[in-house]
Short mmCIF file of C-alpha atoms in Angstrom, two decimals:
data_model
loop_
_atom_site.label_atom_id
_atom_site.label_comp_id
_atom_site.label_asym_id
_atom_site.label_seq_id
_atom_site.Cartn_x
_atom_site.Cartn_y
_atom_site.Cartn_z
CA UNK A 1 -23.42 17.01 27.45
CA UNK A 2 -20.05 17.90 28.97
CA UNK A 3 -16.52 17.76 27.61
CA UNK A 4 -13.47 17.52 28.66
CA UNK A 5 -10.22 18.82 26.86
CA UNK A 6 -6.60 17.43 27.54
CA UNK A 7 -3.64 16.28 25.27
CA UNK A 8 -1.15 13.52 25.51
CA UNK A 9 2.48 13.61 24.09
CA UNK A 10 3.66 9.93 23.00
CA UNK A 11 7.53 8.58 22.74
CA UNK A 12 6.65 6.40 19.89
CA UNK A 13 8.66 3.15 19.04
CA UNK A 14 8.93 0.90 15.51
CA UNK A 15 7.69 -2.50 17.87
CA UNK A 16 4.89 -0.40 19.97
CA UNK A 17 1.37 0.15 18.94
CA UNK A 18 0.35 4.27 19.86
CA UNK A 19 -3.03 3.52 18.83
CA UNK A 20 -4.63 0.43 17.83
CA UNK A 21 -8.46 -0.31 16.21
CA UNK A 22 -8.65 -4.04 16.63
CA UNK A 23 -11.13 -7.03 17.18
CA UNK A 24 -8.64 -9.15 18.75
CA UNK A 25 -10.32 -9.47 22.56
CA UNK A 26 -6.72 -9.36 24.46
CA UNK A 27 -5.05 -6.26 24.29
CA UNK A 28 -2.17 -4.93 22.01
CA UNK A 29 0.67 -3.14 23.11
CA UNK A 30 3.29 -4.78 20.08
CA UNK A 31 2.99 -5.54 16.52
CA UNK A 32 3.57 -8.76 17.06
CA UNK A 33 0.58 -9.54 19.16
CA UNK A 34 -1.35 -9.22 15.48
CA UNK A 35 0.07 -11.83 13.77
CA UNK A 36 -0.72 -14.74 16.17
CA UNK A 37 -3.39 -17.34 15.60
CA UNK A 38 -5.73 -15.37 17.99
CA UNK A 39 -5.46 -12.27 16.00
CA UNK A 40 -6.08 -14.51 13.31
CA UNK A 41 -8.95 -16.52 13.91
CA UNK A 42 -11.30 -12.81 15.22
CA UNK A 43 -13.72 -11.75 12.77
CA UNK A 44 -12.84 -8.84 10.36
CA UNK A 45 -13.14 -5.21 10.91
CA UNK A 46 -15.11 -3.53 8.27
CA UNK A 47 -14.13 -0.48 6.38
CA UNK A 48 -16.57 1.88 4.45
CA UNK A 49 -14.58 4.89 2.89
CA UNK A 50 -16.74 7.80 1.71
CA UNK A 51 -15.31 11.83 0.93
CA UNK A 52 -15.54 14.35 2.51
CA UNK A 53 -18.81 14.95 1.35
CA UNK A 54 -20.19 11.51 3.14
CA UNK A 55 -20.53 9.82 -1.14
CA UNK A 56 -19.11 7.00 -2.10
CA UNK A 57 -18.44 7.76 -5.66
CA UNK A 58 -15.78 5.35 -6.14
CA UNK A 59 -14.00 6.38 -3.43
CA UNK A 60 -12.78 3.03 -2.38
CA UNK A 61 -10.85 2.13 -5.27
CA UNK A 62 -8.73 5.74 -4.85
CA UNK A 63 -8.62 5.49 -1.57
CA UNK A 64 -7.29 1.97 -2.25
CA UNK A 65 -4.19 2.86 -4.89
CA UNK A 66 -3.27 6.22 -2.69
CA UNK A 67 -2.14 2.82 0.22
CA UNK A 68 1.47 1.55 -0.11
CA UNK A 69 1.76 -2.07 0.84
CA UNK A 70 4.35 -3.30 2.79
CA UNK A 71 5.39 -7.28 3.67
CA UNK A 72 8.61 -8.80 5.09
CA UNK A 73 10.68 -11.10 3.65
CA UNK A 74 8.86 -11.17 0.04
CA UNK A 75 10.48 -9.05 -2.96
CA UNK A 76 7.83 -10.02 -5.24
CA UNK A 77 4.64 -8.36 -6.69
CA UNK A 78 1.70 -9.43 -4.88
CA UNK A 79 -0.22 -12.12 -7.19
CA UNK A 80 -3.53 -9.92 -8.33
CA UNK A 81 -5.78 -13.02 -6.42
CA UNK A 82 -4.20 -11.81 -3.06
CA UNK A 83 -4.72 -8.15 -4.55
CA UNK A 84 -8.54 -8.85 -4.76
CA UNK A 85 -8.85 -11.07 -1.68
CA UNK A 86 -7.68 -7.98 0.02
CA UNK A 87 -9.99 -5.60 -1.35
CA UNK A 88 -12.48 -7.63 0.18
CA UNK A 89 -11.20 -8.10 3.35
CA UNK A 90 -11.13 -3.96 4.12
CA UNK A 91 -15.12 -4.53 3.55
CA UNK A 92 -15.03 -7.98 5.98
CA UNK A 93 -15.63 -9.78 3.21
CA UNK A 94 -12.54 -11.87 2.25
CA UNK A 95 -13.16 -15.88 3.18
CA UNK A 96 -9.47 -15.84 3.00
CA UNK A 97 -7.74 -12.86 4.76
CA UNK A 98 -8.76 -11.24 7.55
CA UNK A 99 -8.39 -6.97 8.52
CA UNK A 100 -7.33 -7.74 11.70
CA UNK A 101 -6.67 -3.60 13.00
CA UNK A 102 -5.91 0.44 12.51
CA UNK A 103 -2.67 1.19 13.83
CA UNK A 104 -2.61 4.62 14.07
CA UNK A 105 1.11 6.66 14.68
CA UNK A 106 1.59 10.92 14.09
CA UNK A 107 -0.34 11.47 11.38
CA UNK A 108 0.51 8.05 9.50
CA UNK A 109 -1.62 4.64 9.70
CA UNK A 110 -1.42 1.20 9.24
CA UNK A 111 -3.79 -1.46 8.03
CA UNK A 112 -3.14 -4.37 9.33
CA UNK A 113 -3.63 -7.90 7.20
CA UNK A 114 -3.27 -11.81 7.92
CA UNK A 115 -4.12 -14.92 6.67
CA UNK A 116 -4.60 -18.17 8.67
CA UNK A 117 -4.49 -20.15 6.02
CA UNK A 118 -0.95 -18.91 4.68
CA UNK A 119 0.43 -19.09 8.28
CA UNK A 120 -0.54 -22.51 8.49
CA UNK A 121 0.95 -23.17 5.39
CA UNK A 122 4.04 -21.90 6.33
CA UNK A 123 4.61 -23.46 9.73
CA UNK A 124 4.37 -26.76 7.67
CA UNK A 125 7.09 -25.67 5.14
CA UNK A 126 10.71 -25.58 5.64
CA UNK A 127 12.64 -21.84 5.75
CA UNK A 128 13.41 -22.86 2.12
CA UNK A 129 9.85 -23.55 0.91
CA UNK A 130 8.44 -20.80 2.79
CA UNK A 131 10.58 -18.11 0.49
CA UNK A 132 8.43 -18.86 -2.49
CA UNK A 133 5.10 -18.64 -0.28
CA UNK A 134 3.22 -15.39 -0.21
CA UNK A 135 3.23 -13.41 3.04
CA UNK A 136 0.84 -14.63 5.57
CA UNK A 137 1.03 -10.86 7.14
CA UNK A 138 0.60 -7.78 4.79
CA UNK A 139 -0.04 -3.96 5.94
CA UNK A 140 -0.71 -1.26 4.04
CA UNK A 141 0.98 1.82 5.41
CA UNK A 142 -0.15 5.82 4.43
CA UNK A 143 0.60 9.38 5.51
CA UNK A 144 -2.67 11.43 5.86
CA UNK A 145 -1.60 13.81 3.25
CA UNK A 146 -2.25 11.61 0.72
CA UNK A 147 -5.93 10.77 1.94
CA UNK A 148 -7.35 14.17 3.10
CA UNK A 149 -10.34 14.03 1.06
CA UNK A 150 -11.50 10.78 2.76
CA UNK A 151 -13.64 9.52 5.42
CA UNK A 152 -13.46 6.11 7.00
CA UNK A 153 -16.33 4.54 9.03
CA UNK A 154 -15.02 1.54 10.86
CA UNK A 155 -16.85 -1.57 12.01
CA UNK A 156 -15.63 -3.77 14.97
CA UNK A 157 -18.21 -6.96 14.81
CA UNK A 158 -19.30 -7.76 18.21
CA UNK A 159 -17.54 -10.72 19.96
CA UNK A 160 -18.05 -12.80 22.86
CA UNK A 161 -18.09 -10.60 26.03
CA UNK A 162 -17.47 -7.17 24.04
CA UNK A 163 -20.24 -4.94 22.20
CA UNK A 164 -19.84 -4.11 18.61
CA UNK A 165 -17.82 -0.64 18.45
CA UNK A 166 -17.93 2.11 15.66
CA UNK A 167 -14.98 4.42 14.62
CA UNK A 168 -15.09 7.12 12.28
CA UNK A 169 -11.41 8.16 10.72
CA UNK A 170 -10.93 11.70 8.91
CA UNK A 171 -7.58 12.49 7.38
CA UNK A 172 -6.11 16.16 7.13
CA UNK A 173 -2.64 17.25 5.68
CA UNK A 174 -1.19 16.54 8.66
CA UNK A 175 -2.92 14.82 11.53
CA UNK A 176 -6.02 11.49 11.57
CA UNK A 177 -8.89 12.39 13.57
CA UNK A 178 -10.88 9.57 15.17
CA UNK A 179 -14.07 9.59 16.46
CA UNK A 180 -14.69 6.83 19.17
CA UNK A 181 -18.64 5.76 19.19
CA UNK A 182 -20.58 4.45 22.35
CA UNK A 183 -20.69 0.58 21.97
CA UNK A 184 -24.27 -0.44 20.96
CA UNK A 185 -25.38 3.27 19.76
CA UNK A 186 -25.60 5.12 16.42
CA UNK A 187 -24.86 8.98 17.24
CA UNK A 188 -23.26 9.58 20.23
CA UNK A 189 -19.27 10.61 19.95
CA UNK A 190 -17.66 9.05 23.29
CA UNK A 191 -14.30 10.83 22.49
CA UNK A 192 -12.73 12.22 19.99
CA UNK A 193 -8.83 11.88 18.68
CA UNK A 194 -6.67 13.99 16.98
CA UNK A 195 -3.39 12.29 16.25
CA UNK A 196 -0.34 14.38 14.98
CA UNK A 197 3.55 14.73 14.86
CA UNK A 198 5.90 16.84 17.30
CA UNK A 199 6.98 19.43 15.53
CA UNK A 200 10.12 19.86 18.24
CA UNK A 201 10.51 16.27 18.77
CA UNK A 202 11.23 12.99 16.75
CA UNK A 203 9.26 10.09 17.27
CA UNK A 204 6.93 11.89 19.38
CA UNK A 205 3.07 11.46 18.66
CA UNK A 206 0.73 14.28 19.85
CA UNK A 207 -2.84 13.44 20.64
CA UNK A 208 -6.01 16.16 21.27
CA UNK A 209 -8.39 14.57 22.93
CA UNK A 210 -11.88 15.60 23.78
CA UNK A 211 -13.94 13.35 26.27
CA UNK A 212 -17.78 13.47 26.55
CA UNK A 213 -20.07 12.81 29.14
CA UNK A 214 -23.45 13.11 29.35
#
């Protein structure tokens, strides 16, 4: 097996995705391309988090309170039903919300949340009515610092034309590593990510990346 070794420096910008996990079939260049209907309506990623040490131990449930979520226009708590609902959706089980991608950024990420049925429900409500609606879009936002000890394995379920994909996610003080999986094998690493910050530049992600070939 060969490698190959480069790095890419990234201007980043608040409306531009640096690096998106998604199952939405078109592709994503801006955050709002994940909050239309066909984001909405493709199946769920699926998120297993382990340690470091590849055991669950309850590691979903810390891994879970260490995320800070983040909606617009909504000042409220989240209602402990959508709280749930979500907790299932990370595992692509939620009948109600779907994970719809990883944004990944420096060495900060982004989990990315909708509902179709909310969305609906807003269109059909008036700017008044829609204030006291939940969000139909939620994300919950971290810095890798405050998940070092984890390990994420990500599933992307197959779809029509497109071959079911595997991610692994690591998370270090201050960069996310991300291992990018051969569609339709178990073992071999296609490339692998290291995402971090500019330490002479704002706004600038850094990425390590190691292609392999066999």
């Amino acid at each position: 097996m060969r490698a190959m070794n480069y790095q890419l420096c990234i201007p980043t910008d608040n409306d531009e995705v640096v690096y998106c996990i998604t199952s939405k079939i078109t592709n994503v260049v801006w955050l709002d391309d994940l909050f239309d209907e066909a984001a909405m309506r493709a199946p769920s990623l699926k998120l297993k988090i382990t340690n470091r040490l590849r055991e669950d131990n309850g590691s979903f449930e810390a891994f879970f309170n260490q995320l800070t979520p983040c909606y617009i226009d909504y000042d409220n708590a989240l209602p402990s039903l959508i709280i749930e609902e979500l907790k299932l959706a990370f595992q692509g089980k939620s009948e109600s919300w779907t994970f719809t991608a990883i944004q990944i950024e420096g060495h900060h990420a982004r989990f990315e949340f909708v509902s179709l049925n909310l969305y609906q429900l807003h269109k059909s409500k008036s700017r008044e009515e829609q204030q006291t609606l939940p969000p139909y879009n939620i994300w919950f936002y971290c810095d890798s610092k405050e998940l070092e000890r984890y390990r994420a394995k990500v599933i992307v379920p197959a779809v029509s034309g497109r071959k079911k994909e595997r991610y692994s996610l690591s998370f270090y003080k201050d960069s996310i590593g991300v291992d990018e999986y051969f569609p339709g094998t178990k073992h071999n690493v296609q490339r692998r990510l290291m995402f971090s910050e500019s330490e002479t530049e704002k706004y600038v992600t850094i990425v390590d990346v190691i292609e392999y070939s066999c």
